[in-house]
PDB file of C-alpha atoms in Angstrom:
ATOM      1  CA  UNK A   1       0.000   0.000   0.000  1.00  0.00           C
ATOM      2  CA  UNK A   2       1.205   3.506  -0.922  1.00  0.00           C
ATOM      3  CA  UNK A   3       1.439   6.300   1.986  1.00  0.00           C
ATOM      4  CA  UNK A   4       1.599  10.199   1.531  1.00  0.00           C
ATOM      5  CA  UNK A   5       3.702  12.309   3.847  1.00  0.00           C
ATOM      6  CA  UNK A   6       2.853  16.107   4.043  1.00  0.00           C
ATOM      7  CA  UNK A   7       4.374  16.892   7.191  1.00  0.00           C
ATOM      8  CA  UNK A   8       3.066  20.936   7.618  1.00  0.00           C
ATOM      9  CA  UNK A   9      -0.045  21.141   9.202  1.00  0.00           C
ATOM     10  CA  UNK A  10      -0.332  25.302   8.101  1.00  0.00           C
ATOM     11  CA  UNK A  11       2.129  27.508   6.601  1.00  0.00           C
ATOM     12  CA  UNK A  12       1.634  31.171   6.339  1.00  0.00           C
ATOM     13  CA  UNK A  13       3.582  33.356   3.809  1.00  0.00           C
ATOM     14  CA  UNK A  14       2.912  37.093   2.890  1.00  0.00           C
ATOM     15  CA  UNK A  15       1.239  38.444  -0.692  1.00  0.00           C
ATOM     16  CA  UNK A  16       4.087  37.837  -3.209  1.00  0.00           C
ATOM     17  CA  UNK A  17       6.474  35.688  -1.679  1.00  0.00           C
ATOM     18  CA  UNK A  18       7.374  32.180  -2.473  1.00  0.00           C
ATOM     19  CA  UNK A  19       6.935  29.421  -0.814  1.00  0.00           C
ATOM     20  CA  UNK A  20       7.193  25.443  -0.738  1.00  0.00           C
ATOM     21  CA  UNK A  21       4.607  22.496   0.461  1.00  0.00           C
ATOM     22  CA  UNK A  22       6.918  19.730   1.181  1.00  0.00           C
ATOM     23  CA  UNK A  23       5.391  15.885   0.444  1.00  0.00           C
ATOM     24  CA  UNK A  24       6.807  12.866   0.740  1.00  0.00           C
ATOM     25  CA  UNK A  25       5.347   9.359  -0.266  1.00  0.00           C
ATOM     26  CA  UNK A  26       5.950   5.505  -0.463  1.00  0.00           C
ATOM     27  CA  UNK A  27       5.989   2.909  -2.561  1.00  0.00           C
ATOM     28  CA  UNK A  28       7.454  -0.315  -4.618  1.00  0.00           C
ATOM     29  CA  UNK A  29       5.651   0.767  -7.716  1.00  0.00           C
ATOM     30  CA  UNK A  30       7.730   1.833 -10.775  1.00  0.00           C
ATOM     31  CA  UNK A  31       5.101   3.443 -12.363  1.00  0.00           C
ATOM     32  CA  UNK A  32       2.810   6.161 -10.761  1.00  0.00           C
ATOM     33  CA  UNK A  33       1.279   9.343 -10.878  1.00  0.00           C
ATOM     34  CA  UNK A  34       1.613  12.162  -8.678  1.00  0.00           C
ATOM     35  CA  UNK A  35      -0.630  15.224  -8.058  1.00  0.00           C
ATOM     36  CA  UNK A  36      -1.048  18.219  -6.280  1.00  0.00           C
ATOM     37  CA  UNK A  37      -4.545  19.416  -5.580  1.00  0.00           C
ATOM     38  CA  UNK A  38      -6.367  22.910  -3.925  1.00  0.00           C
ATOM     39  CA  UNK A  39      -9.326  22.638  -1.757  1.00  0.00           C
ATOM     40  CA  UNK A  40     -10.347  25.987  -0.948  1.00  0.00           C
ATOM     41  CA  UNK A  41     -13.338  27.006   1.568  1.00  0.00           C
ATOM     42  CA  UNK A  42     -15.974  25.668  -1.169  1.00  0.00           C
ATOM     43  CA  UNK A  43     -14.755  22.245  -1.168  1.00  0.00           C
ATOM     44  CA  UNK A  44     -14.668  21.664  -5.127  1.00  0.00           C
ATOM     45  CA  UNK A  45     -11.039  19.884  -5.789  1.00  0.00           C
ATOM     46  CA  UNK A  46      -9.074  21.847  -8.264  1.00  0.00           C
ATOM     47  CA  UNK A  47      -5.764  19.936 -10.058  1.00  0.00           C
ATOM     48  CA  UNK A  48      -3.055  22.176  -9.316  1.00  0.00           C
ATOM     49  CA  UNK A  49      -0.413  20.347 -11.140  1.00  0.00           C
ATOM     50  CA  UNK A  50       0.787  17.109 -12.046  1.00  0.00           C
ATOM     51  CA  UNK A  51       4.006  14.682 -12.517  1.00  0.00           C
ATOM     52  CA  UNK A  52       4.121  11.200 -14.101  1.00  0.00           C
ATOM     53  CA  UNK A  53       6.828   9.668 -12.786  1.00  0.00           C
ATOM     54  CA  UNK A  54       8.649   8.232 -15.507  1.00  0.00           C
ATOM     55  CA  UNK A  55       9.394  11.828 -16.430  1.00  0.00           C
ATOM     56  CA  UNK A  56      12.354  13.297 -15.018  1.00  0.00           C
ATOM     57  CA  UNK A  57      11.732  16.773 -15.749  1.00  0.00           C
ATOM     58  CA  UNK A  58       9.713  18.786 -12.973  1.00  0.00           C
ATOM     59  CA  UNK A  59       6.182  20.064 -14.049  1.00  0.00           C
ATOM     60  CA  UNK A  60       5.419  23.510 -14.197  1.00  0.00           C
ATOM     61  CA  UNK A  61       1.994  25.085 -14.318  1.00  0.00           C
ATOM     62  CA  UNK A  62       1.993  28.961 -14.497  1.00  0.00           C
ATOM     63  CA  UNK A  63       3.175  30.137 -10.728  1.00  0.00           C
ATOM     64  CA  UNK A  64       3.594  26.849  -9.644  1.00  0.00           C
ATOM     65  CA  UNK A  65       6.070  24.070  -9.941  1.00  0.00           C
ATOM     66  CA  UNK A  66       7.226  20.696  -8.498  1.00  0.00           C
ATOM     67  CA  UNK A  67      10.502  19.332  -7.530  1.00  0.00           C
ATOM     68  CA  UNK A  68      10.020  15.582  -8.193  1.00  0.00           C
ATOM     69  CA  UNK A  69      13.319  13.787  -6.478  1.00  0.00           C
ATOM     70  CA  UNK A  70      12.158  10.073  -7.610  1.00  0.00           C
ATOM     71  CA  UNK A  71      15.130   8.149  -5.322  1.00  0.00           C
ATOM     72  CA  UNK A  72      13.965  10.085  -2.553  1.00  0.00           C
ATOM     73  CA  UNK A  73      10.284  10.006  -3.073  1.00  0.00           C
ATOM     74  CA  UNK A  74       9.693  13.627  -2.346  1.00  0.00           C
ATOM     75  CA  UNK A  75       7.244  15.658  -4.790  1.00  0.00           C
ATOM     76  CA  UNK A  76       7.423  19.295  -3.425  1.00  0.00           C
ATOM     77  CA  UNK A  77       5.026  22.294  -4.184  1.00  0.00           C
ATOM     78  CA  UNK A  78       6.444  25.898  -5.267  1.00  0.00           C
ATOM     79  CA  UNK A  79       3.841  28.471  -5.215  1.00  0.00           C
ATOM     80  CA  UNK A  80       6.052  31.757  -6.675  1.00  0.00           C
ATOM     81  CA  UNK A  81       4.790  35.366  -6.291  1.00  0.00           C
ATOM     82  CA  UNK A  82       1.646  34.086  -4.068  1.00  0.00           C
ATOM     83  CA  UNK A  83      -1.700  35.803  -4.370  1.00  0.00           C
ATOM     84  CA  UNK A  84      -4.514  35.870  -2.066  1.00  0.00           C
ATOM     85  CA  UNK A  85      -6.417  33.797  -4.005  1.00  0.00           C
ATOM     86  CA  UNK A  86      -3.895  31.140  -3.269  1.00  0.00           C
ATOM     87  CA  UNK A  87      -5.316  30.561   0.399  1.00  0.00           C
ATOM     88  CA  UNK A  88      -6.794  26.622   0.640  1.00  0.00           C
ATOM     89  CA  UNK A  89      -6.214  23.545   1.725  1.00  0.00           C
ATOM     90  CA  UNK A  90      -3.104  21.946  -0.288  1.00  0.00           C
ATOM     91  CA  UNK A  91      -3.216  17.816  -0.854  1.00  0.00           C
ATOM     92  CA  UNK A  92      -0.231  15.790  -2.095  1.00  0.00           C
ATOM     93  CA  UNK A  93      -1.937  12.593  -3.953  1.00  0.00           C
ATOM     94  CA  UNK A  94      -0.409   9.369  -5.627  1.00  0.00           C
ATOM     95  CA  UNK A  95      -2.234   7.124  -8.197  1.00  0.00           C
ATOM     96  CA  UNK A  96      -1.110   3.627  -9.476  1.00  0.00           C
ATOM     97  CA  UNK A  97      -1.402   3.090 -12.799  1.00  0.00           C
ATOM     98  CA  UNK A  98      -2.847   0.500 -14.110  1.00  0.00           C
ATOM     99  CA  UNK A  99      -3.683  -0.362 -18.000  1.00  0.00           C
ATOM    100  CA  UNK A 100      -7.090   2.051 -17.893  1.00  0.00           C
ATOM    101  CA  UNK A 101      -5.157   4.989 -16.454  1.00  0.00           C
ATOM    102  CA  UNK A 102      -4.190   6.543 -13.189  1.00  0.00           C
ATOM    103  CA  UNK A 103      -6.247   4.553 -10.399  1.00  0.00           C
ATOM    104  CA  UNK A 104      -8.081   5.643  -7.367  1.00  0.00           C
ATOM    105  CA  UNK A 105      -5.717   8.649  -5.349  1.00  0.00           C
ATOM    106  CA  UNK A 106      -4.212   8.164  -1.850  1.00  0.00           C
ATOM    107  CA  UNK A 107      -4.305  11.599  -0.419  1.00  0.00           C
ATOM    108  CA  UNK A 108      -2.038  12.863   2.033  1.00  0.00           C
ATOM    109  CA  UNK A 109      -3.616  15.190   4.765  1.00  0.00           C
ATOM    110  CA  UNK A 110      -2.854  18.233   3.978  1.00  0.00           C
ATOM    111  CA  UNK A 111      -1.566  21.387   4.481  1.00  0.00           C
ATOM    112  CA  UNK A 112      -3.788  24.498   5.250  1.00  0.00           C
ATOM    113  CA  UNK A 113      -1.913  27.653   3.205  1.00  0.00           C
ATOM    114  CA  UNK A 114      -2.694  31.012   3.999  1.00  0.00           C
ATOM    115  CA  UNK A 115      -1.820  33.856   2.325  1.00  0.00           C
ATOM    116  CA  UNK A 116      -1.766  37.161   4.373  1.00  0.00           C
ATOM    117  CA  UNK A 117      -2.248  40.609   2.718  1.00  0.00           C
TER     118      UNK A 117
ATOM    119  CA  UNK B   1     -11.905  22.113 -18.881  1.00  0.00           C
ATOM    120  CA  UNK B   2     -13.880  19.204 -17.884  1.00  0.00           C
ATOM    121  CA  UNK B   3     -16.883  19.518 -15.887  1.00  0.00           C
ATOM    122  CA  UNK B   4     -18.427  16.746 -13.355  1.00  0.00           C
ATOM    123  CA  UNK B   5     -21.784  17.563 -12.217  1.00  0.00           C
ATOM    124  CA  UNK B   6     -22.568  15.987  -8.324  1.00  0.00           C
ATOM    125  CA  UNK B   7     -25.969  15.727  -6.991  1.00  0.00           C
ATOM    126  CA  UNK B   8     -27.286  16.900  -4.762  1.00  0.00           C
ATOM    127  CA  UNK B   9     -24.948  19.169  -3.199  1.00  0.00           C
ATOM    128  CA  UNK B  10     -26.911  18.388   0.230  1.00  0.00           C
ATOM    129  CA  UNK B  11     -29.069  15.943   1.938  1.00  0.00           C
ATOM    130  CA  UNK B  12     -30.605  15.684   5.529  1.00  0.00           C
ATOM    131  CA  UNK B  13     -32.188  12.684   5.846  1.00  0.00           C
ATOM    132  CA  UNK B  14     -33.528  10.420   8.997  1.00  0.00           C
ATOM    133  CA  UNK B  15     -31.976   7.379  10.413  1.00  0.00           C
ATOM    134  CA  UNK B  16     -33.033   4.309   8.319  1.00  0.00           C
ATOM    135  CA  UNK B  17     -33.863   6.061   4.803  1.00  0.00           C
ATOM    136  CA  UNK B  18     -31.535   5.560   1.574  1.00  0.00           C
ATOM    137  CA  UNK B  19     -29.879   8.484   0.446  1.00  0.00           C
ATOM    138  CA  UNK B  20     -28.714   8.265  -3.415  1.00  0.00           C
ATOM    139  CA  UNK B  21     -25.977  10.934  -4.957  1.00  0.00           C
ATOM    140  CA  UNK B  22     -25.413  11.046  -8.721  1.00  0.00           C
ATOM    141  CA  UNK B  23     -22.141  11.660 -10.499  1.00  0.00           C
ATOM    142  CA  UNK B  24     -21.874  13.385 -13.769  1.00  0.00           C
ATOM    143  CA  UNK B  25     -19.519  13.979 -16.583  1.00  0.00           C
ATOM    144  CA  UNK B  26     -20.725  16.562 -18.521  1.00  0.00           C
ATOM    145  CA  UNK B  27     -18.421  17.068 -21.533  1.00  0.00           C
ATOM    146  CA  UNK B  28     -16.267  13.538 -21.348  1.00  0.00           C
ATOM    147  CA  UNK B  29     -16.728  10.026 -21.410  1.00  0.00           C
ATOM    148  CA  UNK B  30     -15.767   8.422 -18.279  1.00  0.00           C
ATOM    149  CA  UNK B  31     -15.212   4.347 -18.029  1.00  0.00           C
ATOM    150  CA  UNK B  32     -14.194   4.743 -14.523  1.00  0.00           C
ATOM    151  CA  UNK B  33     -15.592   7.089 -11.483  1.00  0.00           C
ATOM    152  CA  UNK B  34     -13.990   7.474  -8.081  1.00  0.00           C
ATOM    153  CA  UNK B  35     -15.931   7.999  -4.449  1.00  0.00           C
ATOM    154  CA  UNK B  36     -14.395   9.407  -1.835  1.00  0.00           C
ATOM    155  CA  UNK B  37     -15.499  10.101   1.909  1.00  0.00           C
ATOM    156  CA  UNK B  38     -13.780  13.321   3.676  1.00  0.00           C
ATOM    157  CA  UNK B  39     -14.735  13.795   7.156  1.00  0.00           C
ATOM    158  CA  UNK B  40     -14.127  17.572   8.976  1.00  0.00           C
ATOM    159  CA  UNK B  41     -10.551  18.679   8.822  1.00  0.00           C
ATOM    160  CA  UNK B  42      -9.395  15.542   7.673  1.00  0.00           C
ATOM    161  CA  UNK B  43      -8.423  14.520   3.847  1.00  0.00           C
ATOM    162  CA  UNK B  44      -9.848  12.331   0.909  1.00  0.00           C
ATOM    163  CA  UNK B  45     -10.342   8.447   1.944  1.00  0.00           C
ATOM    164  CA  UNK B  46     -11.319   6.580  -1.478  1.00  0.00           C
ATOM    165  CA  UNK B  47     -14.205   4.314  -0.979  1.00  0.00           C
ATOM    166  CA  UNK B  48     -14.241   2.634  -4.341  1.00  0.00           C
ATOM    167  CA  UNK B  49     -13.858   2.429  -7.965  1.00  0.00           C
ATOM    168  CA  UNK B  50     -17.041   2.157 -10.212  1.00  0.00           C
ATOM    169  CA  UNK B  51     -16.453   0.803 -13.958  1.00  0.00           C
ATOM    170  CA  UNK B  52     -18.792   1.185 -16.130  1.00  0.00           C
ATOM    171  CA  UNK B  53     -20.729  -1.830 -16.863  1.00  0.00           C
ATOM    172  CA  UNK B  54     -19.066  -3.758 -14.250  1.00  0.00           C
ATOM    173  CA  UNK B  55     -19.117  -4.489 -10.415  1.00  0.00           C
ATOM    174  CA  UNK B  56     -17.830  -1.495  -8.185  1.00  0.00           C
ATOM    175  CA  UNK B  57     -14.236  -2.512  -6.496  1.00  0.00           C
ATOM    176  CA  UNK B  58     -14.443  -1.522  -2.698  1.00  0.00           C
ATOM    177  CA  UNK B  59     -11.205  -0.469  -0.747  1.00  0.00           C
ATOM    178  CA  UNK B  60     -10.623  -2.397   2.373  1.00  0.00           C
ATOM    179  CA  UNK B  61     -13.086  -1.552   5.270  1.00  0.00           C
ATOM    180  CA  UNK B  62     -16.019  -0.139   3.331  1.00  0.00           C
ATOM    181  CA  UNK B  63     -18.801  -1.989   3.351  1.00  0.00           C
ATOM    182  CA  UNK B  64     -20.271  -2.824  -0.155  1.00  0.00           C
ATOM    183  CA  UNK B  65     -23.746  -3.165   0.943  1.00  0.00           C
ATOM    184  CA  UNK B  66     -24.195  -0.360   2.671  1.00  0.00           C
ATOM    185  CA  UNK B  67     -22.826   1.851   0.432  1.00  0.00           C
ATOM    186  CA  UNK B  68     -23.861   0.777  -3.206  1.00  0.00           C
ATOM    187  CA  UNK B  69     -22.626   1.766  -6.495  1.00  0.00           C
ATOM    188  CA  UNK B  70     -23.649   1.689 -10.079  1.00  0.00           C
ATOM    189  CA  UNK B  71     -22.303   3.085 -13.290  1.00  0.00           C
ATOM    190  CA  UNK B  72     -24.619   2.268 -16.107  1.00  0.00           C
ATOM    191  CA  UNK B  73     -23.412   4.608 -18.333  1.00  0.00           C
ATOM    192  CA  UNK B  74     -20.355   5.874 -19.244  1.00  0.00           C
ATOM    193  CA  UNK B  75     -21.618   9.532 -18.081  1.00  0.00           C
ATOM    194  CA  UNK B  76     -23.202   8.389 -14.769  1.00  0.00           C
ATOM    195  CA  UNK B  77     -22.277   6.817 -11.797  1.00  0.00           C
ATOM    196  CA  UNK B  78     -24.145   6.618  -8.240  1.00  0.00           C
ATOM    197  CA  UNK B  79     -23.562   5.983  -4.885  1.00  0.00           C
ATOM    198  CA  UNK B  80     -26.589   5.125  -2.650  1.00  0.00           C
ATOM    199  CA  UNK B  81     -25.725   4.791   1.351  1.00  0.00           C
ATOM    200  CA  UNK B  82     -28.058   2.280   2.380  1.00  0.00           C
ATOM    201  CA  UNK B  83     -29.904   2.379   5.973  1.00  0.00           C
ATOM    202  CA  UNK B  84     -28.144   5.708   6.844  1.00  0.00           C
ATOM    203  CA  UNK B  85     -26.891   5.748  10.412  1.00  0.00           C
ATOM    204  CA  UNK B  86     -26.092   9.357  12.120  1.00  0.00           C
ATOM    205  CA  UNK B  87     -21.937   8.179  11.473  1.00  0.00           C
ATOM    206  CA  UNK B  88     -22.758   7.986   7.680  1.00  0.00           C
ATOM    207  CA  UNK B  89     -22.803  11.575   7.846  1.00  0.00           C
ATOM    208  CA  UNK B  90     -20.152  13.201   6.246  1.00  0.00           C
ATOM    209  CA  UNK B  91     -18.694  14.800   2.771  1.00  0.00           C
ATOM    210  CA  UNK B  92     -18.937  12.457   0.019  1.00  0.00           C
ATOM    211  CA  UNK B  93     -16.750  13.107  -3.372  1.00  0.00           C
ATOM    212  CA  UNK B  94     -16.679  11.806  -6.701  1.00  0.00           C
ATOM    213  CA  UNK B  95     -14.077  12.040  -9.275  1.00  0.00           C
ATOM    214  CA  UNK B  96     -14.382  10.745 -12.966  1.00  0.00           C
ATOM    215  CA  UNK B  97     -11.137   9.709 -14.857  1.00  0.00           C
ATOM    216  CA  UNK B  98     -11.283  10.952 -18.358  1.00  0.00           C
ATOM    217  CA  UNK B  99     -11.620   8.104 -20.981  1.00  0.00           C
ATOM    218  CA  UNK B 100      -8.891  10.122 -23.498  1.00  0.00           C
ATOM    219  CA  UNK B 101      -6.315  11.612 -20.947  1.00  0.00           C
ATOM    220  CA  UNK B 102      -5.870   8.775 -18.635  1.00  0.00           C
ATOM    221  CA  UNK B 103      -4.285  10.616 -15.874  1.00  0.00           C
ATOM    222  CA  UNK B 104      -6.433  13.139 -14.840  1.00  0.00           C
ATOM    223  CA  UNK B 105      -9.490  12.783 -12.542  1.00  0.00           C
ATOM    224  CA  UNK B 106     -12.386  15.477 -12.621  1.00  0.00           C
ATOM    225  CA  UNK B 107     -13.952  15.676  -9.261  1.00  0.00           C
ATOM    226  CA  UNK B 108     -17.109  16.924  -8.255  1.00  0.00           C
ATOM    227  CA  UNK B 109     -18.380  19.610  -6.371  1.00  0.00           C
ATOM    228  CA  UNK B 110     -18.976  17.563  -3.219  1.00  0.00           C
ATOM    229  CA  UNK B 111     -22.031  16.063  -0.868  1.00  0.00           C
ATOM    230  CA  UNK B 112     -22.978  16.757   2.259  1.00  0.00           C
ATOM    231  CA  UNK B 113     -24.549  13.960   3.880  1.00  0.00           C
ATOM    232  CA  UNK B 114     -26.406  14.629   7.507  1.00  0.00           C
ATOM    233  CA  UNK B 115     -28.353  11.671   9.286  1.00  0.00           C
ATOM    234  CA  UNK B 116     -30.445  12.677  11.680  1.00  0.00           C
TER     235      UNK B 116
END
């Protein structure tokens, strides 16, 4: 069974600056899918970004990009120039794959990211 | 991008009655749905996998009859908790994996469950 590590309960940055959700996870697999998602105040799950892991270069989405170590199983979250909007609830998730696709997500449990004015 | 419609968004119902949520994809095919249970504060738990045309595939500890799930479509899957008890209550999630792009799950908006 795969595990997901995010080890900061709540971070709090100011408007602009940059900052990084660590997350670390286990498993034997070879192949697998990693994800960060947003959960803000509403609930709805947004995809923030995403990393298969037979690629070795790091994902980038706009403002925010990963640092995917595979040997060390870490899959970190940079958030540059932060904006207010930014303020939710951060997840770290992992997916199998199997032949149909990524399979059901393990979810780490979070960490809550406000941004202060 | 990709829409998934959930249904309702909440439900109060008594102890005893069957409560059934609906899961959408509005603009993709989806072979596959995901349902998830997230209780206060705490994160995602999957529940189960739902193929279409095929039995549901239940993670370890949730129990298949009292939470039931069909996918008849490849647009629609349900999940109907079965003789709600008051610790059913809680925020149930579904996510549908897009047929083409194989990677990427689509969740829903969310239900709130309360058994009174």
């Amino acid at each position: 069974a795969q595990t997901v590590t995010q080890s900061q309960p709540e971070m709090s940055v100011q408007e602009a600056e940059t900052v990084t959700l660590s997350c670390t996870y286990d498993t034997s697999e070879s192949n697998y899918y990693l994800f960060w998602y947003k959960q803000p105040p509403s609930r709805q799950m947004i995809l923030v970004i995403r990393q298969e892991a037979y690629k070795q270069q790091n994902a980038t989405e706009n403002r925010f990009s990963v640092n995917f170590q595979k040997a060390a199983k870490s899959f970190s979250l940079k958030i540059s120039d932060s904006q207010l909007g930014d303020t939710a609830m951060y997840f770290c998730a992992f997916a199998s794959y199997s032949g149909g696709g990524a399979d059901g997500l393990t979810f780490g449990k979070g960490t809550h990211l406000i941004i202060q004015p | 991008g990709a829409v998934v419609s959930q249904h309702p968004s909440r439900v109060i119902c008594k102890s005893g009655t069957s409560v059934k949520i609906e899961c959408r994809s509005l603009d993709f095919q989806a072979t596959t749905m995901f349902w998830y249970r997230q209780f206060p504060k705490k994160s995602l738990m999957l529940m189960a996998t739902s193929n279409e045309g095929s039995k549901a595939t239940y993670e370890q500890g949730v129990e298949k009859d009292k939470f039931l799930i069909n996918h008849a479509s490849l647009t629609l899957s349900t999940l109907t908790v079965t003789s709600a008890h008051p610790e059913d209550s809680s925020f149930y999630i579904c996510s549908a994996r897009d047929q083409l792009a194989k990677n990427i799950q689509y969740f829903g908006a969310g239900t709130r469950l309360s058994v009174l």
